[in-house]
Amino acid sequence: MVKEIQPLRKRLQKRPSDAPTAENVAIAAGVSTATVSRYLANPESVSEKRGILIRSAIESLGYIPHGAAQALASQHSKTMGVIVPTLDNAIFAEGIHAFQRRLQEKGYTLFIASSDYSVDEELAQAERLITRGVDGLMLVGAEHHPQLFEILDKKQLPYLYTWSFKPQLDHPCIGFDNYRASARLTEFLLQLGHTEFAAIPGITRLNDRTKDRLAGCLDTLKKADIFLAKNRIIECKYDLAESRQALRKLLDNSPRPTAIVCGNDIIAMGALLECQTLGVRVPEDVSIVGFDDVAMASHIHPALTTMQVPSKTMGEKAADFLLAKLSNEPVTDKLELEAKLVVRETTAAVK
């Protein structure tokens, strides 16, 4: 097969403008042009034997399928969109990577946009992605501009949101229960004997994940007859510098908190760094917990106790959902995953 293809490739390379065509691929593979077109639109629509011949011809000739032509043939652009709140958070990067890898297996390209935690900006980004012809859209969280869903429904565009599981809402979702996960984390600290608590939740405005995590913490404490005063809850961005300042303010409280519940691992790491700067021992003087289990959480010293978020699985399942929708295959539109408590070195029993 290689010997047959090489002379054709040399002839095509005589002039730069003579790029290989689908017809050239068909001749090299020994199939019809219609079969090549069918394969490019849906590889599973041709036999495995013919698929191997077509792939070999494409690779040998250096043929690049024309995206617009493929889109017309399949009525799909072979692109997907994802809008995340920020590109600074490593936990989103892991989920997006898994999402992209799964899509690549089916020949899809991914467009990524960031909303900067603004529902208005997210709406604008979604409109741009839809204008570019994406076949589906992955969102993060359950809090969005109402007009966004109106547009998606009107366009009949497959979509879902991730990182939250709220089956009571009338939208497809794959995620975990942030409230329940935070309640589990807080209960763990209570079991260690802590009664003096404080929280650095992140910014709750327009962020249902942060709201649910804070509510899960506070409600669990109330059940234990522990009520946090306003000066024991400090909202800040997911930022090391801001979380260090928040930690310093919390330590001014009397009595000092012995347990600090943080909205994510970045905040927890900032709090840990500030404790080390101030000479406050972790976990001997204060226990600190995070949320997400980013890669760095297990490598810092002391290693961070946190909730492990199934970001990789979410990304894969989200891709599977959208691909199934586009293929008209049956698929559940509500899938709950579990966040797991990971106990490391930043927590200890009260002495």
One Martini backbone bead per residue (centre of mass of N, CA, C, O) as a GRO file, in nm:
protein
  351
    1MET     BB    1   0.057   0.062  -0.021
    2VAL     BB    2   0.295   0.260   0.000
    3LYS     BB    3   0.395   0.228  -0.298
    4GLU     BB    4   0.128   0.342  -0.424
    5ILE     BB    5   0.125   0.628  -0.278
    6GLN     BB    6   0.396   0.779  -0.325
    7PRO     BB    7   0.372   0.871  -0.626
    8LEU     BB    8   0.120   1.043  -0.577
    9ARG     BB    9   0.251   1.236  -0.375
   10LYS     BB   10   0.470   1.348  -0.566
   11ARG     BB   11   0.274   1.470  -0.771
   12LEU     BB   12   0.130   1.661  -0.560
   13GLN     BB   13   0.423   1.812  -0.486
   14LYS     BB   14   0.498   1.987  -0.735
   15ARG     BB   15   0.263   2.178  -0.631
   16PRO     BB   16   0.154   2.362  -0.363
   17SER     BB   17  -0.160   2.375  -0.463
   18ASP     BB   18  -0.160   2.046  -0.467
   19ALA     BB   19  -0.368   1.925  -0.271
   20PRO     BB   20  -0.505   1.682  -0.130
   21THR     BB   21  -0.784   1.475  -0.191
   22ALA     BB   22  -1.051   1.269  -0.164
   23GLU     BB   23  -0.995   1.133  -0.435
   24ASN     BB   24  -0.702   1.049  -0.372
   25VAL     BB   25  -0.776   0.870  -0.133
   26ALA     BB   26  -0.961   0.675  -0.285
   27ILE     BB   27  -0.745   0.567  -0.482
   28ALA     BB   28  -0.538   0.470  -0.264
   29ALA     BB   29  -0.766   0.284  -0.111
   30GLY     BB   30  -0.984   0.156  -0.312
   31VAL     BB   31  -1.229   0.361  -0.312
   32SER     BB   32  -1.481   0.560  -0.281
   33THR     BB   33  -1.564   0.885  -0.230
   34ALA     BB   34  -1.815   0.823  -0.056
   35THR     BB   35  -1.662   0.655   0.155
   36VAL     BB   36  -1.479   0.880   0.253
   37SER     BB   37  -1.704   1.074   0.339
   38ARG     BB   38  -1.830   0.880   0.543
   39TYR     BB   39  -1.579   0.853   0.723
   40LEU     BB   40  -1.544   1.158   0.795
   41ALA     BB   41  -1.829   1.180   0.932
   42ASN     BB   42  -1.823   0.844   1.011
   43PRO     BB   43  -1.613   0.591   1.089
   44GLU     BB   44  -1.846   0.366   1.167
   45SER     BB   45  -1.980   0.347   0.862
   46VAL     BB   46  -1.739   0.164   0.812
   47SER     BB   47  -1.531  -0.067   0.774
   48GLU     BB   48  -1.243  -0.163   0.915
   49LYS     BB   49  -1.083  -0.216   0.656
   50ARG     BB   50  -1.147   0.058   0.515
   51GLY     BB   51  -1.049   0.240   0.743
   52ILE     BB   52  -0.750   0.161   0.723
   53LEU     BB   53  -0.706   0.250   0.428
   54ILE     BB   54  -0.789   0.548   0.468
   55ARG     BB   55  -0.590   0.624   0.690
   56SER     BB   56  -0.334   0.555   0.532
   57ALA     BB   57  -0.385   0.759   0.303
   58ILE     BB   58  -0.401   1.015   0.470
   59GLU     BB   59  -0.115   0.994   0.597
   60SER     BB   60   0.055   0.967   0.332
   61LEU     BB   61  -0.070   1.235   0.186
   62GLY     BB   62  -0.160   1.466   0.392
   63TYR     BB   63  -0.459   1.485   0.448
   64ILE     BB   64  -0.701   1.761   0.492
   65PRO     BB   65  -0.993   1.808   0.598
   66HIS     BB   66  -1.275   1.992   0.532
   67GLY     BB   67  -1.462   2.133   0.767
   68ALA     BB   68  -1.708   2.248   0.614
   69ALA     BB   69  -1.773   1.992   0.451
   70GLN     BB   70  -1.819   1.811   0.693
   71ALA     BB   71  -2.048   1.974   0.820
   72LEU     BB   72  -2.244   1.939   0.581
   73ALA     BB   73  -2.250   1.627   0.578
   74SER     BB   74  -2.312   1.593   0.914
   75GLN     BB   75  -2.427   1.857   1.066
   76HIS     BB   76  -2.132   1.900   1.189
   77SER     BB   77  -1.836   2.067   1.327
   78LYS     BB   78  -1.656   1.916   1.540
   79THR     BB   79  -1.736   2.100   1.793
   80MET     BB   80  -1.666   2.225   2.126
   81GLY     BB   81  -1.779   2.378   2.431
   82VAL     BB   82  -1.625   2.569   2.708
   83ILE     BB   83  -1.715   2.722   3.030
   84VAL     BB   84  -1.517   2.887   3.261
   85PRO     BB   85  -1.447   3.089   3.527
   86THR     BB   86  -1.135   2.984   3.514
   87LEU     BB   87  -0.774   2.930   3.430
   88ASP     BB   88  -0.630   2.922   3.729
   89ASN     BB   89  -0.764   2.650   3.797
   90ALA     BB   90  -0.651   2.330   3.809
   91ILE     BB   91  -0.921   2.169   3.828
   92PHE     BB   92  -1.027   2.257   3.549
   93ALA     BB   93  -0.795   2.149   3.374
   94GLU     BB   94  -0.844   1.849   3.429
   95GLY     BB   95  -1.133   1.835   3.315
   96ILE     BB   96  -1.074   1.946   3.031
   97HIS     BB   97  -0.871   1.732   2.947
   98ALA     BB   98  -1.070   1.493   2.961
   99PHE     BB   99  -1.274   1.611   2.765
  100GLN     BB  100  -1.082   1.636   2.519
  101ARG     BB  101  -0.985   1.344   2.493
  102ARG     BB  102  -1.264   1.224   2.434
  103LEU     BB  103  -1.323   1.397   2.179
  104GLN     BB  104  -1.074   1.315   2.006
  105GLU     BB  105  -1.167   1.020   1.958
  106LYS     BB  106  -1.411   1.168   1.767
  107GLY     BB  107  -1.286   1.435   1.617
  108TYR     BB  108  -1.276   1.673   1.819
  109THR     BB  109  -1.292   2.020   1.892
  110LEU     BB  110  -1.187   2.267   2.134
  111PHE     BB  111  -1.354   2.537   2.299
  112ILE     BB  112  -1.233   2.799   2.516
  113ALA     BB  113  -1.384   2.974   2.795
  114SER     BB  114  -1.412   3.273   3.007
  115SER     BB  115  -1.611   3.444   3.277
  116ASP     BB  116  -1.516   3.557   3.556
  117TYR     BB  117  -1.776   3.509   3.734
  118SER     BB  118  -1.986   3.593   3.489
  119VAL     BB  119  -2.297   3.574   3.348
  120ASP     BB  120  -2.264   3.783   3.120
  121GLU     BB  121  -1.998   3.672   3.003
  122GLU     BB  122  -2.100   3.389   2.952
  123LEU     BB  123  -2.317   3.468   2.748
  124ALA     BB  124  -2.124   3.596   2.542
  125GLN     BB  125  -1.950   3.339   2.498
  126ALA     BB  126  -2.179   3.156   2.404
  127GLU     BB  127  -2.256   3.319   2.152
  128ARG     BB  128  -1.982   3.283   2.013
  129LEU     BB  129  -1.980   2.973   2.001
  130ILE     BB  130  -2.245   2.942   1.844
  131THR     BB  131  -2.152   3.107   1.597
  132ARG     BB  132  -1.917   2.889   1.538
  133GLY     BB  133  -2.080   2.596   1.564
  134VAL     BB  134  -2.123   2.436   1.801
  135ASP     BB  135  -2.253   2.118   1.917
  136GLY     BB  136  -2.170   2.191   2.222
  137LEU     BB  137  -2.205   2.246   2.595
  138MET     BB  138  -1.998   2.326   2.874
  139LEU     BB  139  -2.061   2.382   3.214
  140VAL     BB  140  -2.030   2.565   3.529
  141GLY     BB  141  -2.253   2.512   3.725
  142ALA     BB  142  -2.596   2.648   3.821
  143GLU     BB  143  -2.521   2.959   3.763
  144HIS     BB  144  -2.719   3.145   3.529
  145HIS     BB  145  -2.834   3.295   3.268
  146PRO     BB  146  -3.152   3.271   3.155
  147GLN     BB  147  -3.089   3.325   2.847
  148LEU     BB  148  -2.909   3.083   2.789
  149PHE     BB  149  -3.132   2.859   2.783
  150GLU     BB  150  -3.301   2.985   2.561
  151ILE     BB  151  -3.089   2.960   2.340
  152LEU     BB  152  -3.031   2.655   2.357
  153ASP     BB  153  -3.323   2.565   2.302
  154LYS     BB  154  -3.363   2.708   2.030
  155LYS     BB  155  -3.100   2.554   1.902
  156GLN     BB  156  -3.082   2.262   2.006
  157LEU     BB  157  -2.839   2.244   2.219
  158PRO     BB  158  -2.627   2.062   2.369
  159TYR     BB  159  -2.610   2.040   2.735
  160LEU     BB  160  -2.422   2.108   3.048
  161TYR     BB  161  -2.353   2.081   3.391
  162THR     BB  162  -2.089   2.116   3.633
  163TRP     BB  163  -1.978   2.079   3.974
  164SER     BB  164  -2.289   2.007   4.005
  165PHE     BB  165  -2.577   1.870   4.202
  166LYS     BB  166  -2.920   1.947   4.072
  167PRO     BB  167  -3.202   1.768   4.013
  168GLN     BB  168  -3.427   2.000   4.049
  169LEU     BB  169  -3.322   2.099   3.794
  170ASP     BB  170  -3.396   2.167   3.436
  171HIS     BB  171  -3.095   2.021   3.390
  172PRO     BB  172  -2.823   1.896   3.284
  173CYS     BB  173  -2.605   1.686   3.504
  174ILE     BB  174  -2.253   1.661   3.624
  175GLY     BB  175  -2.179   1.579   3.968
  176PHE     BB  176  -2.166   1.721   4.295
  177ASP     BB  177  -2.225   1.764   4.644
  178ASN     BB  178  -2.118   2.036   4.805
  179TYR     BB  179  -2.270   2.029   5.069
  180ARG     BB  180  -2.207   1.735   5.158
  181ALA     BB  181  -1.900   1.756   5.145
  182SER     BB  182  -1.869   1.985   5.358
  183ALA     BB  183  -2.010   1.836   5.587
  184ARG     BB  184  -1.803   1.607   5.604
  185LEU     BB  185  -1.557   1.785   5.672
  186THR     BB  186  -1.675   1.912   5.933
  187GLU     BB  187  -1.732   1.648   6.085
  188PHE     BB  188  -1.438   1.566   6.108
  189LEU     BB  189  -1.356   1.806   6.297
  190LEU     BB  190  -1.554   1.735   6.523
  191GLN     BB  191  -1.430   1.451   6.580
  192LEU     BB  192  -1.154   1.600   6.680
  193GLY     BB  193  -1.283   1.839   6.887
  194HIS     BB  194  -1.381   2.088   6.753
  195THR     BB  195  -1.518   2.442   6.834
  196GLU     BB  196  -1.319   2.649   6.688
  197PHE     BB  197  -1.429   2.832   6.416
  198ALA     BB  198  -1.355   2.897   6.062
  199ALA     BB  199  -1.395   3.084   5.737
  200ILE     BB  200  -1.282   3.051   5.378
  201PRO     BB  201  -1.495   3.039   5.095
  202GLY     BB  202  -1.496   3.273   4.919
  203ILE     BB  203  -1.706   3.382   4.663
  204THR     BB  204  -2.062   3.373   4.664
  205ARG     BB  205  -2.120   3.539   4.430
  206LEU     BB  206  -2.226   3.362   4.164
  207ASN     BB  207  -2.159   3.082   4.351
  208ASP     BB  208  -2.286   2.779   4.423
  209ARG     BB  209  -2.046   2.621   4.536
  210THR     BB  210  -1.970   2.816   4.767
  211LYS     BB  211  -2.243   2.828   4.904
  212ASP     BB  212  -2.270   2.522   4.964
  213ARG     BB  213  -2.012   2.491   5.133
  214LEU     BB  214  -2.089   2.692   5.353
  215ALA     BB  215  -2.363   2.568   5.432
  216GLY     BB  216  -2.254   2.288   5.513
  217CYS     BB  217  -2.085   2.396   5.745
  218LEU     BB  218  -2.291   2.565   5.914
  219ASP     BB  219  -2.510   2.342   5.955
  220THR     BB  220  -2.325   2.142   6.103
  221LEU     BB  221  -2.258   2.333   6.339
  222LYS     BB  222  -2.548   2.380   6.441
  223LYS     BB  223  -2.597   2.082   6.527
  224ALA     BB  224  -2.348   2.151   6.746
  225ASP     BB  225  -2.391   2.446   6.862
  226ILE     BB  226  -2.241   2.618   6.630
  227PHE     BB  227  -2.176   2.974   6.585
  228LEU     BB  228  -2.086   3.201   6.341
  229ALA     BB  229  -1.948   3.482   6.323
  230LYS     BB  230  -1.875   3.722   6.096
  231ASN     BB  231  -1.559   3.737   6.187
  232ARG     BB  232  -1.540   3.405   6.095
  233ILE     BB  233  -1.613   3.515   5.795
  234ILE     BB  234  -1.403   3.522   5.496
  235GLU     BB  235  -1.407   3.658   5.195
  236CYS     BB  236  -1.231   3.539   4.895
  237LYS     BB  237  -1.031   3.485   4.665
  238TYR     BB  238  -0.855   3.257   4.464
  239ASP     BB  239  -0.590   3.359   4.662
  240LEU     BB  240  -0.303   3.377   4.833
  241ALA     BB  241  -0.293   3.669   4.939
  242GLU     BB  242  -0.588   3.690   5.042
  243SER     BB  243  -0.580   3.439   5.233
  244ARG     BB  244  -0.360   3.549   5.419
  245GLN     BB  245  -0.521   3.791   5.522
  246ALA     BB  246  -0.758   3.630   5.636
  247LEU     BB  247  -0.600   3.468   5.843
  248ARG     BB  248  -0.497   3.706   6.013
  249LYS     BB  249  -0.781   3.800   6.101
  250LEU     BB  250  -0.875   3.535   6.241
  251LEU     BB  251  -0.641   3.539   6.464
  252ASP     BB  252  -0.774   3.792   6.620
  253ASN     BB  253  -0.951   3.615   6.755
  254SER     BB  254  -1.153   3.563   7.063
  255PRO     BB  255  -1.096   3.289   7.031
  256ARG     BB  256  -0.909   3.099   6.857
  257PRO     BB  257  -0.900   2.913   6.597
  258THR     BB  258  -0.866   2.545   6.535
  259ALA     BB  259  -1.056   2.566   6.269
  260ILE     BB  260  -1.026   2.582   5.901
  261VAL     BB  261  -1.252   2.645   5.638
  262CYS     BB  262  -1.200   2.598   5.295
  263GLY     BB  263  -1.308   2.645   4.961
  264ASN     BB  264  -1.006   2.578   4.875
  265ASP     BB  265  -0.674   2.501   4.819
  266ILE     BB  266  -0.561   2.784   4.778
  267ILE     BB  267  -0.662   2.901   5.040
  268ALA     BB  268  -0.529   2.690   5.225
  269MET     BB  269  -0.236   2.755   5.141
  270GLY     BB  270  -0.236   3.047   5.231
  271ALA     BB  271  -0.296   2.986   5.528
  272LEU     BB  272  -0.048   2.810   5.576
  273LEU     BB  273   0.171   3.019   5.505
  274GLU     BB  274   0.088   3.227   5.725
  275CYS     BB  275   0.134   3.045   5.967
  276GLN     BB  276   0.438   3.004   5.915
  277THR     BB  277   0.511   3.307   5.936
  278LEU     BB  278   0.375   3.334   6.241
  279GLY     BB  279   0.422   3.052   6.405
  280VAL     BB  280   0.183   2.865   6.335
  281ARG     BB  281   0.082   2.553   6.401
  282VAL     BB  282   0.054   2.274   6.164
  283PRO     BB  283  -0.188   2.117   6.364
  284GLU     BB  284  -0.144   2.202   6.665
  285ASP     BB  285  -0.304   2.493   6.658
  286VAL     BB  286  -0.418   2.441   6.354
  287SER     BB  287  -0.670   2.342   6.137
  288ILE     BB  288  -0.665   2.263   5.776
  289VAL     BB  289  -0.898   2.288   5.500
  290GLY     BB  290  -0.996   2.190   5.183
  291PHE     BB  291  -1.081   2.193   4.816
  292ASP     BB  292  -1.024   1.927   4.542
  293ASP     BB  293  -0.729   1.812   4.509
  294VAL     BB  294  -0.474   1.915   4.409
  295ALA     BB  295  -0.161   1.824   4.333
  296MET     BB  296  -0.016   2.004   4.561
  297ALA     BB  297  -0.157   1.897   4.827
  298SER     BB  298   0.052   1.638   4.857
  299HIS     BB  299   0.343   1.824   4.853
  300ILE     BB  300   0.312   1.981   5.077
  301HIS     BB  301   0.419   2.136   5.402
  302PRO     BB  302   0.185   2.012   5.506
  303ALA     BB  303  -0.035   1.806   5.400
  304LEU     BB  304  -0.357   1.827   5.262
  305THR     BB  305  -0.668   1.842   5.377
  306THR     BB  306  -0.942   1.712   5.168
  307MET     BB  307  -1.151   1.727   4.882
  308GLN     BB  308  -1.212   1.499   4.629
  309VAL     BB  309  -1.251   1.575   4.297
  310PRO     BB  310  -1.411   1.435   3.997
  311SER     BB  311  -1.288   1.580   3.732
  312LYS     BB  312  -1.217   1.361   3.525
  313THR     BB  313  -1.492   1.218   3.518
  314MET     BB  314  -1.658   1.463   3.441
  315GLY     BB  315  -1.528   1.513   3.166
  316GLU     BB  316  -1.591   1.236   3.039
  317LYS     BB  317  -1.904   1.232   3.090
  318ALA     BB  318  -1.965   1.492   2.935
  319ALA     BB  319  -1.873   1.392   2.661
  320ASP     BB  320  -2.059   1.145   2.645
  321PHE     BB  321  -2.322   1.300   2.655
  322LEU     BB  322  -2.292   1.480   2.400
  323LEU     BB  323  -2.238   1.249   2.199
  324ALA     BB  324  -2.506   1.102   2.249
  325LYS     BB  325  -2.693   1.333   2.165
  326LEU     BB  326  -2.580   1.355   1.868
  327SER     BB  327  -2.660   1.029   1.825
  328ASN     BB  328  -2.933   0.954   1.967
  329GLU     BB  329  -2.862   0.841   2.245
  330PRO     BB  330  -2.911   0.700   2.535
  331VAL     BB  331  -2.909   0.926   2.831
  332THR     BB  332  -2.835   1.050   3.122
  333ASP     BB  333  -2.911   1.384   3.281
  334LYS     BB  334  -2.831   1.254   3.577
  335LEU     BB  335  -2.511   1.270   3.756
  336GLU     BB  336  -2.365   1.135   4.044
  337LEU     BB  337  -2.084   1.216   4.225
  338GLU     BB  338  -1.793   1.171   4.434
  339ALA     BB  339  -1.662   1.315   4.716
  340LYS     BB  340  -1.347   1.277   4.888
  341LEU     BB  341  -1.189   1.217   5.176
  342VAL     BB  342  -0.856   1.356   5.252
  343VAL     BB  343  -0.623   1.256   5.485
  344ARG     BB  344  -0.366   1.441   5.636
  345GLU     BB  345  -0.147   1.694   5.802
  346THR     BB  346  -0.359   1.956   5.874
  347THR     BB  347  -0.483   1.750   6.089
  348ALA     BB  348  -0.607   1.742   6.437
  349ALA     BB  349  -0.649   1.687   6.749
  350VAL     BB  350  -0.746   1.819   7.029
  351LYS     BB  351  -0.552   1.909   7.331
   0.00000   0.00000   0.00000
